[in-house]
Short mmCIF file of N, CA and C in Angstrom, two decimals:
data_model
loop_
_atom_site.label_atom_id
_atom_site.label_comp_id
_atom_site.label_asym_id
_atom_site.label_seq_id
_atom_site.Cartn_x
_atom_site.Cartn_y
_atom_site.Cartn_z
N UNK A 145 80.88 105.93 119.19
CA UNK A 145 80.21 106.93 117.95
C UNK A 145 81.84 107.26 117.77
N UNK A 146 82.66 107.82 116.55
CA UNK A 146 82.91 108.95 115.91
C UNK A 146 83.06 110.53 115.93
N UNK A 147 84.72 111.34 116.88
CA UNK A 147 83.52 111.88 116.43
C UNK A 147 84.92 113.10 115.20
N UNK A 148 84.90 113.74 114.79
CA UNK A 148 85.83 114.76 113.49
C UNK A 148 85.83 115.75 114.31
N UNK A 149 85.78 116.38 115.37
CA UNK A 149 85.66 117.33 116.37
C UNK A 149 86.93 117.52 116.77
N UNK A 150 86.98 116.49 117.56
CA UNK A 150 87.72 115.32 118.84
C UNK A 150 89.28 114.58 118.34
N UNK A 151 89.30 114.66 116.43
CA UNK A 151 89.98 113.27 116.39
C UNK A 151 91.98 113.82 116.33
N UNK A 152 92.21 113.55 116.79
CA UNK A 152 93.26 113.86 117.30
C UNK A 152 94.71 112.79 116.30
N UNK A 153 93.88 111.97 116.04
CA UNK A 153 94.88 110.81 114.84
C UNK A 153 95.00 111.35 113.37
N UNK A 154 94.25 112.45 112.95
CA UNK A 154 94.90 113.12 112.17
C UNK A 154 93.73 112.69 110.76
N UNK A 155 92.97 111.88 110.36
CA UNK A 155 92.21 111.14 109.89
C UNK A 155 91.70 111.89 108.98
N UNK A 156 91.14 113.47 108.59
CA UNK A 156 90.59 113.91 108.89
C UNK A 156 91.24 114.48 107.39
N UNK A 157 92.27 114.81 108.18
CA UNK A 157 93.90 115.88 107.43
C UNK A 157 94.45 114.73 106.36
N UNK A 158 94.25 113.20 106.56
CA UNK A 158 94.75 112.08 105.24
C UNK A 158 93.35 111.98 104.24
N UNK A 159 92.49 112.66 104.48
CA UNK A 159 91.12 112.27 103.35
C UNK A 159 91.78 113.49 102.23
N UNK A 160 91.70 114.40 103.72
CA UNK A 160 91.52 116.06 103.15
C UNK A 160 92.47 115.62 101.36
N UNK A 161 93.51 115.54 102.70
CA UNK A 161 95.00 115.53 101.05
C UNK A 161 95.09 114.51 99.90
N UNK A 162 94.31 113.43 100.59
CA UNK A 162 93.78 111.91 99.35
C UNK A 162 93.04 112.89 98.65
N UNK A 163 92.26 113.31 98.85
CA UNK A 163 91.10 114.20 97.98
C UNK A 163 91.60 115.08 97.03
N UNK A 164 92.47 116.23 97.56
CA UNK A 164 92.79 116.78 96.53
C UNK A 164 93.65 116.38 95.22
N UNK A 165 94.89 115.00 96.03
CA UNK A 165 95.65 115.03 94.87
C UNK A 165 95.17 114.12 94.07
N UNK A 166 93.55 113.42 94.48
CA UNK A 166 92.10 112.18 93.23
C UNK A 166 92.02 114.00 92.58
N UNK A 167 92.24 114.53 92.87
CA UNK A 167 91.06 115.25 91.89
C UNK A 167 92.63 116.15 91.02
N UNK A 168 93.31 116.46 91.56
CA UNK A 168 94.67 116.93 91.08
C UNK A 168 94.67 115.95 89.98
N UNK A 169 94.82 114.40 90.12
CA UNK A 169 95.31 113.80 88.89
C UNK A 169 94.44 113.46 87.89
N UNK A 170 92.99 113.40 88.18
CA UNK A 170 91.75 113.52 87.18
C UNK A 170 92.06 114.72 86.80
N UNK A 171 92.60 115.86 87.34
CA UNK A 171 92.41 117.72 85.70
C UNK A 171 93.20 116.77 84.93
N UNK A 172 94.64 116.78 85.80
CA UNK A 172 95.28 116.15 84.58
C UNK A 172 94.73 115.38 83.77
N UNK A 173 94.66 114.52 84.32
CA UNK A 173 93.80 112.85 82.50
C UNK A 173 93.15 114.00 82.31
N UNK A 174 91.99 114.46 82.45
CA UNK A 174 91.65 115.20 81.22
C UNK A 174 92.36 115.79 80.88
N UNK A 175 93.30 116.89 80.91
CA UNK A 175 94.08 117.75 79.85
C UNK A 175 95.20 117.41 79.75
N UNK A 176 95.69 115.70 79.52
CA UNK A 176 95.91 114.73 78.49
C UNK A 176 95.11 114.66 77.53
N UNK A 177 93.89 113.99 77.90
CA UNK A 177 92.64 113.54 76.69
C UNK A 177 92.66 114.84 75.97
N UNK A 178 93.06 116.05 76.15
CA UNK A 178 93.05 117.22 75.84
C UNK A 178 93.45 117.23 74.29
N UNK A 179 94.58 117.35 75.12
CA UNK A 179 96.14 117.53 73.84
C UNK A 179 95.91 116.27 72.94
N UNK A 180 95.28 115.35 73.59
CA UNK A 180 95.31 114.42 72.17
C UNK A 180 94.13 114.74 71.07
N UNK A 181 92.97 115.14 71.60
CA UNK A 181 93.04 115.11 70.85
C UNK A 181 92.98 115.81 69.25
N UNK A 182 92.77 114.88 67.31
CA UNK A 182 93.16 115.47 66.67
C UNK A 182 92.41 116.33 65.49
N UNK A 183 93.43 118.10 65.99
CA UNK A 183 92.14 118.48 65.34
C UNK A 183 93.21 118.75 63.95
N UNK A 184 92.56 119.05 62.87
CA UNK A 184 93.34 118.93 61.37
C UNK A 184 93.95 120.28 61.30
N UNK A 185 95.05 120.67 61.30
CA UNK A 185 96.23 121.48 61.10
C UNK A 185 95.85 122.65 59.98
N UNK A 186 95.47 124.08 59.82
CA UNK A 186 95.58 124.93 59.06
C UNK A 186 96.46 124.46 57.76
N UNK A 187 97.50 124.00 58.27
CA UNK A 187 98.06 124.22 56.57
C UNK A 187 97.97 122.45 56.80
N UNK A 188 97.80 122.00 57.16
CA UNK A 188 97.28 120.87 56.74
C UNK A 188 96.37 121.14 55.39
N UNK A 189 95.37 121.68 55.41
CA UNK A 189 94.11 122.14 54.86
C UNK A 189 94.21 122.87 53.58
N UNK A 190 95.48 123.77 54.08
CA UNK A 190 96.02 124.33 52.72
C UNK A 190 97.28 124.42 52.00
N UNK A 191 97.24 122.81 51.78
CA UNK A 191 98.23 122.66 51.31
C UNK A 191 98.26 123.07 49.88
N UNK A 192 97.31 123.12 48.87
CA UNK A 192 97.50 123.35 47.32
C UNK A 192 97.61 125.09 47.62
N UNK A 193 96.83 125.45 48.90
CA UNK A 193 96.97 127.61 48.91
C UNK A 193 98.97 127.64 48.64
N UNK A 194 99.13 126.53 49.68
CA UNK A 194 101.03 126.78 49.73
C UNK A 194 101.77 126.21 48.37
N UNK A 195 101.35 125.87 47.76
CA UNK A 195 101.73 125.21 45.91
C UNK A 195 101.12 126.63 45.39
N UNK A 196 100.56 127.26 44.80
CA UNK A 196 99.90 128.67 43.98
C UNK A 196 100.85 129.27 44.77
N UNK A 197 101.10 129.23 46.22
CA UNK A 197 102.11 130.38 46.24
C UNK A 197 103.86 130.26 46.08
N UNK A 198 104.46 129.01 46.20
CA UNK A 198 105.09 128.41 46.48
C UNK A 198 105.55 128.69 45.03
N UNK A 199 104.88 128.11 43.62
CA UNK A 199 105.18 127.92 42.13
C UNK A 199 105.50 129.03 41.83
N UNK A 200 104.36 130.69 42.39
CA UNK A 200 103.90 131.72 42.06
C UNK A 200 105.12 132.58 42.56
N UNK A 201 106.10 132.40 43.19
CA UNK A 201 107.20 133.00 44.32
C UNK A 201 108.67 132.36 43.51
N UNK A 202 108.75 130.74 42.84
CA UNK A 202 109.21 130.39 41.61
C UNK A 202 109.31 131.39 40.08
N UNK A 203 108.28 131.53 39.69
CA UNK A 203 108.04 132.36 38.86
C UNK A 203 108.55 133.32 38.79
N UNK A 204 109.34 134.34 40.09
CA UNK A 204 109.00 135.54 40.76
C UNK A 204 110.43 136.27 40.86
N UNK A 205 111.55 134.92 41.18
CA UNK A 205 112.56 135.03 41.84
C UNK A 205 113.51 134.42 40.77
N UNK A 206 114.39 134.46 40.82
CA UNK A 206 116.14 134.30 40.18
C UNK A 206 116.27 132.55 40.32
N UNK A 207 115.40 131.72 40.22
CA UNK A 207 116.14 130.01 40.47
C UNK A 207 116.75 129.55 40.05
N UNK A 208 116.56 129.83 38.71
CA UNK A 208 117.31 128.60 37.69
C UNK A 208 118.77 129.48 37.66
N UNK A 209 119.42 130.54 37.75
CA UNK A 209 120.74 130.99 37.50
C UNK A 209 120.85 132.16 36.68
N UNK A 210 119.33 132.37 35.91
CA UNK A 210 119.61 132.77 35.55
C UNK A 210 119.25 134.81 35.47
N UNK A 211 119.94 135.52 34.83
CA UNK A 211 119.78 137.06 35.33
C UNK A 211 118.53 137.60 34.96
N UNK A 212 117.83 136.98 35.06
CA UNK A 212 116.43 136.99 34.73
C UNK A 212 115.34 136.02 35.53
N UNK A 213 114.31 136.57 36.08
CA UNK A 213 113.00 135.61 37.10
C UNK A 213 112.03 135.20 35.54
N UNK A 214 111.40 134.58 35.60
CA UNK A 214 110.43 134.37 34.39
C UNK A 214 108.88 135.17 34.18
N UNK A 215 109.20 135.57 35.47
CA UNK A 215 108.43 136.70 35.18
C UNK A 215 108.66 137.84 34.33
N UNK A 216 109.68 138.37 34.79
CA UNK A 216 110.10 139.21 33.99
C UNK A 216 111.02 138.54 32.40
N UNK A 217 110.94 137.63 32.37
CA UNK A 217 110.77 137.06 31.03
C UNK A 217 109.30 137.52 30.33
N UNK A 218 108.41 137.20 30.74
CA UNK A 218 107.13 137.06 30.15
C UNK A 218 106.72 138.92 29.85
N UNK A 219 107.28 138.46 30.77
CA UNK A 219 106.48 140.61 30.52
C UNK A 219 107.45 141.59 29.72
N UNK A 220 108.66 140.89 29.60
CA UNK A 220 109.59 141.47 28.36
C UNK A 220 108.27 141.32 27.02
N UNK A 221 108.85 140.28 26.57
CA UNK A 221 108.35 138.95 25.46
C UNK A 221 107.15 140.05 25.54
N UNK A 222 106.33 139.83 26.21
CA UNK A 222 104.73 140.88 26.15
C UNK A 222 104.40 142.36 25.63
N UNK A 223 105.36 142.97 26.47
CA UNK A 223 106.06 144.19 26.18
C UNK A 223 106.91 144.78 24.58
N UNK A 224 107.21 144.20 24.44
CA UNK A 224 108.39 144.39 23.13
C UNK A 224 107.66 143.99 22.13
N UNK A 225 106.64 143.12 22.36
CA UNK A 225 105.80 143.12 21.11
C UNK A 225 103.82 143.26 20.70
N UNK A 226 104.25 144.47 21.75
CA UNK A 226 103.07 144.76 21.88
C UNK A 226 101.50 143.95 22.07
N UNK A 227 102.35 142.65 23.02
CA UNK A 227 101.54 141.40 22.98
C UNK A 227 100.22 140.80 21.63
N UNK A 228 101.40 140.36 21.29
CA UNK A 228 100.65 140.63 19.74
C UNK A 228 100.84 138.79 19.97
N UNK A 229 100.37 138.16 19.15
CA UNK A 229 99.76 136.32 19.20
C UNK A 229 101.11 136.18 19.00
N UNK A 230 102.00 136.90 18.35
CA UNK A 230 103.45 135.45 18.53
C UNK A 230 103.64 135.49 19.61
N UNK A 231 103.64 137.03 20.34
CA UNK A 231 104.83 136.50 22.16
C UNK A 231 103.40 136.11 22.71
N UNK A 232 102.24 135.89 22.73
CA UNK A 232 101.72 135.33 23.19
C UNK A 232 101.85 133.60 23.37
N UNK A 233 102.23 132.78 21.69
CA UNK A 233 103.11 131.85 21.89
C UNK A 233 104.19 131.33 22.52
N UNK A 234 104.77 132.55 22.42
CA UNK A 234 105.57 132.25 22.64
C UNK A 234 106.07 131.79 24.60
N UNK A 235 105.15 133.30 24.94
CA UNK A 235 105.52 132.89 27.18
C UNK A 235 104.33 131.77 26.93
N UNK A 236 103.69 131.19 26.08
CA UNK A 236 102.84 130.10 26.42
C UNK A 236 103.62 128.94 27.02
N UNK A 237 104.97 128.70 24.97
CA UNK A 237 105.56 128.08 25.53
C UNK A 237 106.67 127.35 26.74
N UNK A 238 107.09 128.92 27.09
CA UNK A 238 107.70 129.03 27.59
C UNK A 238 107.34 128.17 29.45
N UNK A 239 105.99 129.16 29.22
CA UNK A 239 105.32 128.54 30.70
C UNK A 239 104.60 127.46 30.77
N UNK A 240 104.38 126.83 29.52
CA UNK A 240 104.07 125.41 29.57
C UNK A 240 105.33 124.44 29.99
N UNK A 241 106.05 125.02 29.43
CA UNK A 241 107.62 123.88 30.26
C UNK A 241 108.05 124.10 31.43
N UNK A 242 108.27 125.09 32.06
CA UNK A 242 108.20 125.46 33.44
C UNK A 242 106.71 125.03 34.23
N UNK A 243 105.87 124.71 33.85
CA UNK A 243 104.58 124.31 34.39
C UNK A 243 105.18 122.15 34.63
N UNK A 244 105.20 122.03 33.14
CA UNK A 244 105.57 120.38 33.17
C UNK A 244 106.81 120.32 33.78
N UNK A 245 107.78 121.17 34.07
CA UNK A 245 108.70 120.92 34.82
C UNK A 245 108.67 120.62 36.28
N UNK A 246 107.92 121.86 36.73
CA UNK A 246 107.57 122.05 38.34
C UNK A 246 105.96 121.67 39.03
N UNK A 247 105.39 120.83 38.40
CA UNK A 247 103.92 120.47 38.57
C UNK A 247 104.04 119.48 37.38
N UNK A 248 104.24 119.06 37.16
CA UNK A 248 104.20 117.94 35.57
C UNK A 248 104.58 116.16 36.70
N UNK A 249 105.79 116.40 37.76
CA UNK A 249 105.67 114.67 38.27
C UNK A 249 105.45 114.32 39.53
N UNK A 250 106.04 113.64 39.89
CA UNK A 250 106.13 112.82 41.05
C UNK A 250 104.20 112.26 41.10
N UNK A 251 103.59 112.29 40.64
CA UNK A 251 102.40 111.70 40.56
C UNK A 251 101.62 112.53 40.58
N UNK A 252 101.56 114.05 40.69
CA UNK A 252 100.59 115.66 41.22
C UNK A 252 100.09 115.49 39.86
N UNK A 253 98.61 115.72 40.94
CA UNK A 253 97.00 115.64 40.16
C UNK A 253 96.87 117.08 39.67
N UNK A 254 98.10 118.36 40.00
CA UNK A 254 97.37 119.72 40.02
C UNK A 254 97.18 120.17 38.30
N UNK A 255 96.51 120.81 38.14
CA UNK A 255 95.21 121.97 37.00
C UNK A 255 96.07 123.22 37.11
N UNK A 256 96.06 123.49 36.51
CA UNK A 256 96.60 124.96 36.72
C UNK A 256 95.86 126.02 35.35
N UNK A 257 95.89 127.27 35.68
CA UNK A 257 95.98 128.15 34.65
C UNK A 257 96.50 129.23 35.07
N UNK A 258 97.54 129.64 34.11
CA UNK A 258 97.61 130.84 34.09
C UNK A 258 97.40 132.03 34.01
N UNK A 259 96.75 133.57 34.75
CA UNK A 259 96.20 134.66 33.43
C UNK A 259 96.72 135.29 34.25
N UNK A 260 96.93 136.61 32.55
CA UNK A 260 96.86 138.41 33.00
C UNK A 260 96.09 138.83 33.52
N UNK A 261 95.79 139.81 33.64
CA UNK A 261 94.56 140.50 33.47
C UNK A 261 94.58 141.86 33.69
N UNK A 262 95.41 142.39 33.29
CA UNK A 262 95.53 144.19 33.44
C UNK A 262 95.68 144.71 31.87
N UNK A 263 96.31 144.30 30.80
CA UNK A 263 96.86 144.38 29.78
C UNK A 263 96.01 143.75 28.99
N UNK A 264 96.03 142.25 29.50
CA UNK A 264 95.29 141.43 28.47
C UNK A 264 93.62 141.20 28.53
N UNK A 265 93.16 141.15 29.91
CA UNK A 265 91.70 141.53 30.26
C UNK A 265 91.53 139.58 30.45
N UNK A 266 92.03 139.35 31.01
CA UNK A 266 92.73 138.17 31.82
C UNK A 266 92.30 136.99 30.82
N UNK A 267 92.77 137.41 29.73
CA UNK A 267 93.51 136.05 29.26
C UNK A 267 93.85 134.97 29.60
N UNK A 268 93.72 133.87 29.15
CA UNK A 268 94.32 133.10 29.45
C UNK A 268 95.57 132.60 28.72
N UNK A 269 97.32 132.56 29.72
CA UNK A 269 98.29 131.89 28.72
C UNK A 269 98.92 130.57 29.03
N UNK A 270 98.09 129.99 29.51
CA UNK A 270 98.63 129.30 30.36
C UNK A 270 98.06 127.87 30.71
N UNK A 271 97.62 127.19 30.94
CA UNK A 271 96.47 125.96 31.28
C UNK A 271 96.42 124.98 30.73
N UNK A 272 96.48 123.55 32.10
CA UNK A 272 96.05 122.02 31.98
C UNK A 272 94.74 121.78 32.32
N UNK A 273 93.53 122.81 32.18
CA UNK A 273 92.71 123.03 32.97
C UNK A 273 91.17 123.90 32.77
N UNK A 274 89.97 123.57 33.51
CA UNK A 274 89.16 124.70 33.21
C UNK A 274 88.63 125.07 35.35
N UNK A 275 89.54 126.27 35.63
CA UNK A 275 89.42 126.68 36.95
C UNK A 275 87.77 127.16 37.04
N UNK A 276 87.02 127.11 36.19
CA UNK A 276 85.68 127.69 36.31
C UNK A 276 84.59 126.65 36.97
N UNK A 277 85.40 125.54 36.92
CA UNK A 277 84.60 123.99 37.20
C UNK A 277 84.71 123.30 37.18
N UNK A 278 86.16 123.86 38.49
CA UNK A 278 86.37 123.33 39.80
C UNK A 278 86.12 123.84 41.51
N UNK A 279 86.29 122.90 41.95
CA UNK A 279 85.66 122.64 43.28
C UNK A 279 86.43 123.54 44.02
N UNK A 280 87.43 123.39 44.05
CA UNK A 280 88.29 123.65 45.09
C UNK A 280 89.33 124.65 44.67
N UNK A 281 89.83 126.54 44.41
CA UNK A 281 91.11 127.22 43.40
C UNK A 281 91.81 128.21 44.73
N UNK A 282 93.10 127.72 43.90
CA UNK A 282 93.99 128.72 45.50
C UNK A 282 94.49 129.55 44.36
N UNK A 283 94.67 130.87 44.87
CA UNK A 283 94.74 131.40 43.85
C UNK A 283 96.42 132.31 44.24
N UNK A 284 97.05 132.33 43.55
CA UNK A 284 98.04 133.06 44.12
C UNK A 284 98.57 134.71 42.95
N UNK A 285 99.22 135.94 43.27
CA UNK A 285 99.05 137.14 42.27
C UNK A 285 99.91 137.59 42.49
N UNK A 286 100.58 137.69 41.26
CA UNK A 286 101.87 138.82 41.79
C UNK A 286 101.91 139.90 39.92
N UNK A 287 102.60 141.05 40.28
CA UNK A 287 102.66 141.94 39.68
C UNK A 287 104.06 142.86 39.26
N UNK A 288 104.15 142.69 37.66
CA UNK A 288 105.15 142.92 37.55
C UNK A 288 105.28 144.42 36.41
N UNK A 289 105.96 145.66 36.83
CA UNK A 289 105.40 145.92 35.62
C UNK A 289 104.54 146.44 35.39
N UNK A 290 103.63 146.98 34.24
CA UNK A 290 102.27 146.69 34.16
C UNK A 290 101.40 145.91 34.22
N UNK A 291 101.68 144.28 34.22
CA UNK A 291 100.68 142.97 34.30
C UNK A 291 100.83 142.41 34.71
N UNK A 292 99.64 141.88 35.76
CA UNK A 292 99.43 141.84 36.86
C UNK A 292 99.02 140.01 36.25
N UNK A 293 99.01 139.33 36.61
CA UNK A 293 99.38 137.75 37.14
C UNK A 293 98.81 136.87 38.20
N UNK A 294 97.89 136.15 37.70
CA UNK A 294 96.92 135.09 37.92
C UNK A 294 97.36 133.59 38.59
N UNK A 295 97.62 133.02 39.19
CA UNK A 295 97.78 131.69 38.52
C UNK A 295 96.96 130.68 40.18
N UNK A 296 96.41 129.91 39.16
CA UNK A 296 95.04 129.18 39.53
C UNK A 296 96.09 128.04 39.44
N UNK A 297 95.57 127.52 41.31
CA UNK A 297 95.43 125.48 41.41
C UNK A 297 94.76 125.19 41.75
N UNK A 298 94.15 123.67 41.51
CA UNK A 298 93.09 123.40 41.29
C UNK A 298 92.72 122.39 41.04
#
């Protein structure tokens, strides 16, 4: 019979090392399989959120080479005319031109609503859909002076 205690050839040691290498190999395979599991990224799920934030950032910055950002022009137009109906029409025209340029092309199906919530009590200044009936709505908020603007992308 084979005696493990008096084994001078090292077969138990070889068996032990092969077993440990096999276990290590299995752990590496399991780790590799876990890494390959496709989990959706937060950046993929929140693409519309990024779009709403990006559009609001463009509205708030001086990207077209002019001296004033669009949000400054809107606020100035409203405040200089005491939030009159004519000033709201001019603001709507500015916003409609802006949104048609930034959200109208490349077959994008974005709907939007641009709302002033502080001075005009939630009046929609520009819109191409009803955000109250949308399944998923992303909001970006900016303040300028006494005005607070919300952009809904849905």
